[in-house]
Tab-separated table of C-alpha atoms and ligand atoms in Angstrom:
chain	number	residue	atom	x	y	z
A	535	UNK	CA	77.137	-32.589	-4.144
A	536	UNK	CA	77.387	-29.727	-1.433
A	537	UNK	CA	79.797	-26.476	-2.231
A	538	UNK	CA	81.709	-27.843	0.636
A	539	UNK	CA	82.456	-31.349	-1.215
A	540	UNK	CA	83.429	-29.808	-4.398
A	541	UNK	CA	85.811	-27.802	-2.853
A	542	UNK	CA	87.289	-30.605	-0.679
A	543	UNK	CA	87.768	-32.760	-3.988
A	544	UNK	CA	89.531	-29.856	-5.785
A	545	UNK	CA	91.881	-29.095	-2.774
A	546	UNK	CA	92.552	-32.836	-2.544
A	547	UNK	CA	93.666	-33.414	-5.697
A	548	UNK	CA	95.890	-30.225	-6.097
A	549	UNK	CA	97.564	-30.728	-2.389
A	550	UNK	CA	97.687	-34.725	-2.026
A	551	UNK	CA	101.343	-35.047	-3.453
A	552	UNK	CA	102.544	-31.741	-1.621
A	553	UNK	CA	105.559	-32.284	0.848
A	554	UNK	CA	106.681	-28.822	2.377
A	555	UNK	CA	104.185	-29.194	5.488
A	556	UNK	CA	100.928	-28.111	3.404
A	557	UNK	CA	100.057	-31.313	2.048
A	558	UNK	CA	96.358	-32.432	2.061
A	559	UNK	CA	96.762	-33.839	5.351
A	560	UNK	CA	97.874	-30.430	7.166
A	561	UNK	CA	94.459	-28.763	5.231
A	562	UNK	CA	92.160	-31.882	6.585
A	563	UNK	CA	93.617	-31.431	10.024
A	564	UNK	CA	93.171	-27.632	10.106
A	565	UNK	CA	89.475	-28.392	8.800
A	566	UNK	CA	88.916	-30.885	11.505
A	567	UNK	CA	90.424	-28.683	14.038
A	568	UNK	CA	88.330	-25.760	12.900
A	569	UNK	CA	84.981	-27.639	13.105
A	570	UNK	CA	85.953	-28.588	16.648
A	571	UNK	CA	86.769	-24.925	17.632
A	572	UNK	CA	83.651	-24.026	16.193
A	573	UNK	CA	81.347	-26.356	18.039
A	574	UNK	CA	82.731	-24.787	20.906
A	575	UNK	CA	83.098	-20.973	19.872
A	576	UNK	CA	80.370	-20.594	17.303
A	577	UNK	CA	80.353	-18.702	14.008
A	578	UNK	CA	79.356	-19.672	10.763
A	579	UNK	CA	79.974	-23.212	10.172
A	580	UNK	CA	79.933	-23.016	5.988
A	581	UNK	CA	82.513	-20.106	5.869
A	582	UNK	CA	84.867	-21.664	8.314
A	583	UNK	CA	84.803	-24.978	6.518
A	584	UNK	CA	85.087	-23.289	3.103
A	585	UNK	CA	87.782	-21.073	4.686
A	586	UNK	CA	89.719	-23.972	6.274
A	587	UNK	CA	89.934	-25.859	3.056
A	588	UNK	CA	90.988	-22.829	1.089
A	589	UNK	CA	93.422	-21.067	3.516
A	590	UNK	CA	96.781	-22.535	1.698
A	591	UNK	CA	95.516	-21.952	-1.528
A	592	UNK	CA	98.076	-20.061	-3.663
A	593	UNK	CA	100.141	-19.499	-0.620
A	594	UNK	CA	102.731	-16.823	-1.263
A	595	UNK	CA	105.756	-19.581	-0.783
A	596	UNK	CA	104.253	-21.004	-3.871
A	597	UNK	CA	104.009	-17.577	-5.845
A	598	UNK	CA	107.620	-17.222	-6.416
A	599	UNK	CA	107.578	-15.273	-2.800
A	600	UNK	CA	105.514	-12.418	-4.216
A	601	UNK	CA	102.167	-11.315	-3.609
A	602	UNK	CA	99.520	-13.398	-1.850
A	603	UNK	CA	96.952	-13.927	-4.076
A	604	UNK	CA	95.150	-16.690	-2.137
A	605	UNK	CA	91.937	-14.863	-1.405
A	606	UNK	CA	91.520	-13.925	-4.976
A	607	UNK	CA	91.969	-17.761	-6.032
A	608	UNK	CA	89.814	-18.810	-3.283
A	609	UNK	CA	86.994	-16.192	-4.618
A	610	UNK	CA	87.273	-16.921	-7.977
A	611	UNK	CA	87.171	-20.930	-7.456
A	612	UNK	CA	84.107	-20.321	-5.043
A	613	UNK	CA	81.962	-18.158	-7.445
A	614	UNK	CA	83.052	-20.725	-10.016
A	615	UNK	CA	81.427	-23.726	-8.148
A	616	UNK	CA	78.382	-21.685	-7.710
A	617	UNK	CA	78.706	-19.958	-4.308
A	618	UNK	CA	77.041	-17.118	-3.067
A	619	UNK	CA	78.996	-13.766	-3.353
A	620	UNK	CA	78.646	-12.850	-0.192
A	621	UNK	CA	79.987	-15.928	1.037
A	622	UNK	CA	82.906	-16.186	-0.826
A	623	UNK	CA	83.945	-12.623	-0.209
A	624	UNK	CA	83.874	-13.538	3.530
A	625	UNK	CA	86.079	-16.346	2.784
A	626	UNK	CA	88.543	-14.160	0.488
A	627	UNK	CA	88.919	-11.633	3.884
A	628	UNK	CA	89.846	-15.065	5.860
A	629	UNK	CA	92.434	-16.396	3.278
A	630	UNK	CA	93.805	-13.094	2.875
A	631	UNK	CA	94.572	-12.458	6.259
A	632	UNK	CA	95.255	-16.079	8.093
A	633	UNK	CA	99.041	-15.918	7.228
A	634	UNK	CA	101.566	-15.360	10.057
A	635	UNK	CA	103.497	-12.206	8.919
A	636	UNK	CA	106.294	-11.798	11.274
A	637	UNK	CA	107.309	-11.252	15.110
A	638	UNK	CA	106.392	-7.462	15.078
A	639	UNK	CA	103.632	-7.241	12.592
A	640	UNK	CA	99.975	-6.430	13.478
A	641	UNK	CA	97.871	-9.115	12.468
A	642	UNK	CA	94.220	-8.137	11.350
A	643	UNK	CA	91.483	-10.860	11.409
A	644	UNK	CA	88.223	-9.409	12.584
A	645	UNK	CA	85.796	-12.025	11.978
A	646	UNK	CA	85.091	-14.888	14.527
A	647	UNK	CA	85.054	-17.199	11.633
A	648	UNK	CA	88.415	-15.933	10.324
A	649	UNK	CA	89.991	-16.161	13.972
A	650	UNK	CA	88.849	-19.950	14.474
A	651	UNK	CA	90.496	-20.714	11.005
A	652	UNK	CA	93.511	-18.816	11.873
A	653	UNK	CA	93.785	-20.773	15.411
A	654	UNK	CA	93.420	-24.163	13.599
A	655	UNK	CA	96.370	-23.297	11.410
A	656	UNK	CA	98.247	-21.988	13.937
A	657	UNK	CA	97.914	-25.121	16.245
A	658	UNK	CA	98.943	-27.134	13.320
A	659	UNK	CA	102.140	-25.253	13.377
A	660	UNK	CA	102.875	-26.125	17.003
A	661	UNK	CA	103.389	-29.429	18.986
A	662	UNK	CA	104.906	-32.637	17.523
A	663	UNK	CA	103.430	-32.178	14.239
A	664	UNK	CA	104.509	-28.397	14.003
A	665	UNK	CA	107.947	-29.531	14.572
A	666	UNK	CA	107.894	-31.874	12.043
A	667	UNK	CA	106.363	-29.742	9.522
A	668	UNK	CA	108.881	-27.071	10.103
A	669	UNK	CA	111.608	-29.159	9.281
A	670	UNK	CA	110.064	-30.529	6.328
A	671	UNK	CA	109.583	-26.890	5.356
A	672	UNK	CA	113.152	-25.790	6.435
A	673	UNK	CA	114.609	-28.853	4.170
A	674	UNK	CA	112.525	-27.776	1.228
A	675	UNK	CA	114.072	-24.437	1.267
A	676	UNK	CA	117.489	-26.071	1.646
A	677	UNK	CA	117.852	-24.251	5.039
A	678	UNK	CA	120.275	-25.760	7.721
A	679	UNK	CA	118.372	-27.449	10.844
A	680	UNK	CA	120.715	-25.229	12.772
A	681	UNK	CA	123.315	-22.585	12.030
A	682	UNK	CA	124.371	-20.982	15.609
A	683	UNK	CA	126.309	-18.117	13.229
A	684	UNK	CA	122.634	-16.778	12.497
A	685	UNK	CA	120.572	-14.346	14.929
A	686	UNK	CA	117.449	-14.490	15.613
A	687	UNK	CA	115.571	-11.773	13.882
A	688	UNK	CA	111.852	-10.359	15.258
A	689	UNK	CA	110.904	-9.197	11.443
A	690	UNK	CA	108.910	-6.075	11.322
A	691	UNK	CA	107.582	-6.642	7.795
A	692	UNK	CA	106.249	-9.509	6.122
A	693	UNK	CA	108.672	-8.861	3.187
A	694	UNK	CA	111.482	-9.289	5.564
A	695	UNK	CA	110.066	-12.539	6.959
A	696	UNK	CA	109.241	-14.269	3.927
A	697	UNK	CA	112.626	-12.988	2.435
A	698	UNK	CA	114.865	-13.545	5.421
A	699	UNK	CA	118.061	-16.405	5.492
A	700	UNK	CA	117.112	-18.471	8.903
A	701	UNK	CA	117.594	-21.479	10.294
A	702	UNK	CA	114.994	-24.035	11.165
A	703	UNK	CA	115.789	-23.706	14.896
A	704	UNK	CA	115.639	-19.802	14.660
A	705	UNK	CA	112.090	-20.261	13.183
A	706	UNK	CA	111.225	-21.434	16.737
A	707	UNK	CA	111.992	-18.145	17.973
A	708	UNK	CA	111.032	-16.321	15.240
A	709	UNK	CA	107.498	-17.855	14.783
A	710	UNK	CA	106.483	-20.837	16.552
A	711	UNK	CA	107.139	-20.034	20.250
A	712	UNK	CA	105.327	-16.815	19.770
A	713	UNK	CA	102.240	-18.354	18.505
A	714	UNK	CA	100.864	-19.403	21.694
A	715	UNK	CA	100.342	-15.480	22.486
A	716	UNK	CA	98.688	-15.237	19.212
A	717	UNK	CA	95.983	-17.528	19.412
A	718	UNK	CA	92.373	-15.908	19.174
A	719	UNK	CA	89.919	-18.392	20.809
A	720	UNK	CA	89.887	-19.764	24.619
A	721	UNK	CA	89.573	-23.268	23.430
A	722	UNK	CA	92.618	-22.696	20.946
A	723	UNK	CA	94.724	-21.248	23.996
A	724	UNK	CA	93.835	-24.299	25.831
A	725	UNK	CA	95.309	-26.550	23.243
A	726	UNK	CA	97.881	-24.361	22.138
A	727	UNK	CA	99.450	-24.323	25.822
A	728	UNK	CA	100.290	-28.150	25.637
A	729	UNK	CA	101.633	-27.628	22.246
A	730	UNK	CA	103.697	-25.028	23.524
A	731	UNK	CA	105.330	-26.930	26.110
A	732	UNK	CA	106.085	-29.979	23.686
A	733	UNK	CA	108.246	-27.547	21.400
A	734	UNK	CA	110.068	-26.130	24.636
A	735	UNK	CA	111.068	-29.777	25.658
A	736	UNK	CA	112.501	-30.288	22.354
A	737	UNK	CA	114.392	-27.463	22.064
A	738	UNK	CA	115.744	-27.586	25.619
A	739	UNK	CA	116.680	-31.254	24.282
A	740	UNK	CA	117.949	-30.357	21.155
A	741	UNK	CA	120.251	-27.568	22.799
A	742	UNK	CA	121.457	-30.225	25.334
A	743	UNK	CA	122.472	-32.569	22.250
A	744	UNK	CA	124.201	-29.902	20.444
A	745	UNK	CA	126.295	-29.324	23.181
A	746	UNK	CA	126.888	-32.560	24.499
A	747	UNK	CA	130.592	-32.593	24.016
A	748	UNK	CA	131.192	-29.391	25.942
A	749	UNK	CA	129.135	-30.868	29.008
A	750	UNK	CA	130.709	-34.257	28.516
A	751	UNK	CA	134.080	-32.602	28.887
A	752	UNK	CA	133.243	-30.116	31.374
A	753	UNK	CA	132.272	-32.837	33.865
A	754	UNK	CA	135.218	-34.742	32.723
A	755	UNK	CA	133.268	-38.000	31.802
B	639	LIG	P1	101.043	-22.143	7.860
B	639	LIG	O1	100.444	-23.469	7.327
B	639	LIG	O2	100.606	-21.977	9.440
B	639	LIG	O3	100.342	-21.109	7.005
B	639	LIG	P2	103.206	-21.497	6.784
B	639	LIG	O4	102.651	-21.607	5.554
B	639	LIG	O5	103.762	-20.162	7.254
B	639	LIG	O6	102.179	-22.278	7.867
B	639	LIG	O7	104.374	-22.588	6.754
B	639	LIG	C1	103.852	-23.665	7.001
B	639	LIG	C2	105.292	-24.598	7.597
B	639	LIG	O8	106.496	-24.276	7.683
B	639	LIG	C3	104.471	-24.103	9.165
B	639	LIG	O9	104.768	-25.032	10.503
B	639	LIG	C4	105.771	-23.205	9.672
B	639	LIG	O10	106.214	-22.767	10.801
B	639	LIG	C5	106.957	-23.603	8.708
B	639	LIG	N1	107.963	-22.394	8.281
B	639	LIG	C6	107.435	-21.045	7.580
B	639	LIG	N2	108.790	-20.705	7.572
B	639	LIG	C7	109.746	-21.188	7.614
B	639	LIG	C8	111.259	-21.273	7.893
B	639	LIG	N3	111.746	-20.206	7.268
B	639	LIG	N4	112.038	-22.313	8.157
B	639	LIG	C9	111.310	-23.069	8.690
B	639	LIG	N5	109.899	-23.683	8.783
B	639	LIG	C10	109.249	-22.586	8.328
B	640	LIG	NI1	98.048	-24.099	6.780
């Protein structure tokens, strides 16, 4: 078995039943999308595939909201499975830096391999699947689909972003609509533009339906 196959088995087992939007199918889509982007943009395939498979391992959301120790968990697993230390440490760097950390936070991702995995992960948070995942995750947090009394918050620290009270509709303004301008590679930017338009259309329709009675009354219908 190759190292990638060993990691695939391990991750499939761990994520199969997950239902907060980080399920095995999310990982598989990110893996496939990362390979698609790599074919067009270059980068080391093995690092990209391993980092895509491991990118959500031990996410901060599964650690009681505390430290993100995903990179360390990924590194230890790769070493246990016989990876070269240099490969394992490059994957650790990507896993540690892949996540979105708030609208007003500076993100660091200094390798092409990391930029590609980050793009693939971000594309999966956009479009129709992005909409589905965000409501699944919001529900798992016990969050309202929309709460107009909560204002949109452009967080300037990861801690504030991770802990803030929000509604799932607000999450679009706090993260999902901002992703279009945070994609790294031309290939991802092209795909992201279409997915961004899908989300804008969804939000427009959502707000129209939310305000339906008001519009109806105003029109005297
Ligand atoms: P990723 O898999 O891209 O790292 P996250 O781990 O940040 O994404 O979150 C998983 C999914 O849940 C994404 O689609 C993300 O936008 C969504 N999400 C994160 N935080 C919230 C929130 N507070 N409310 C609703 N959806 C959220
Ligand atoms: Ni992810």
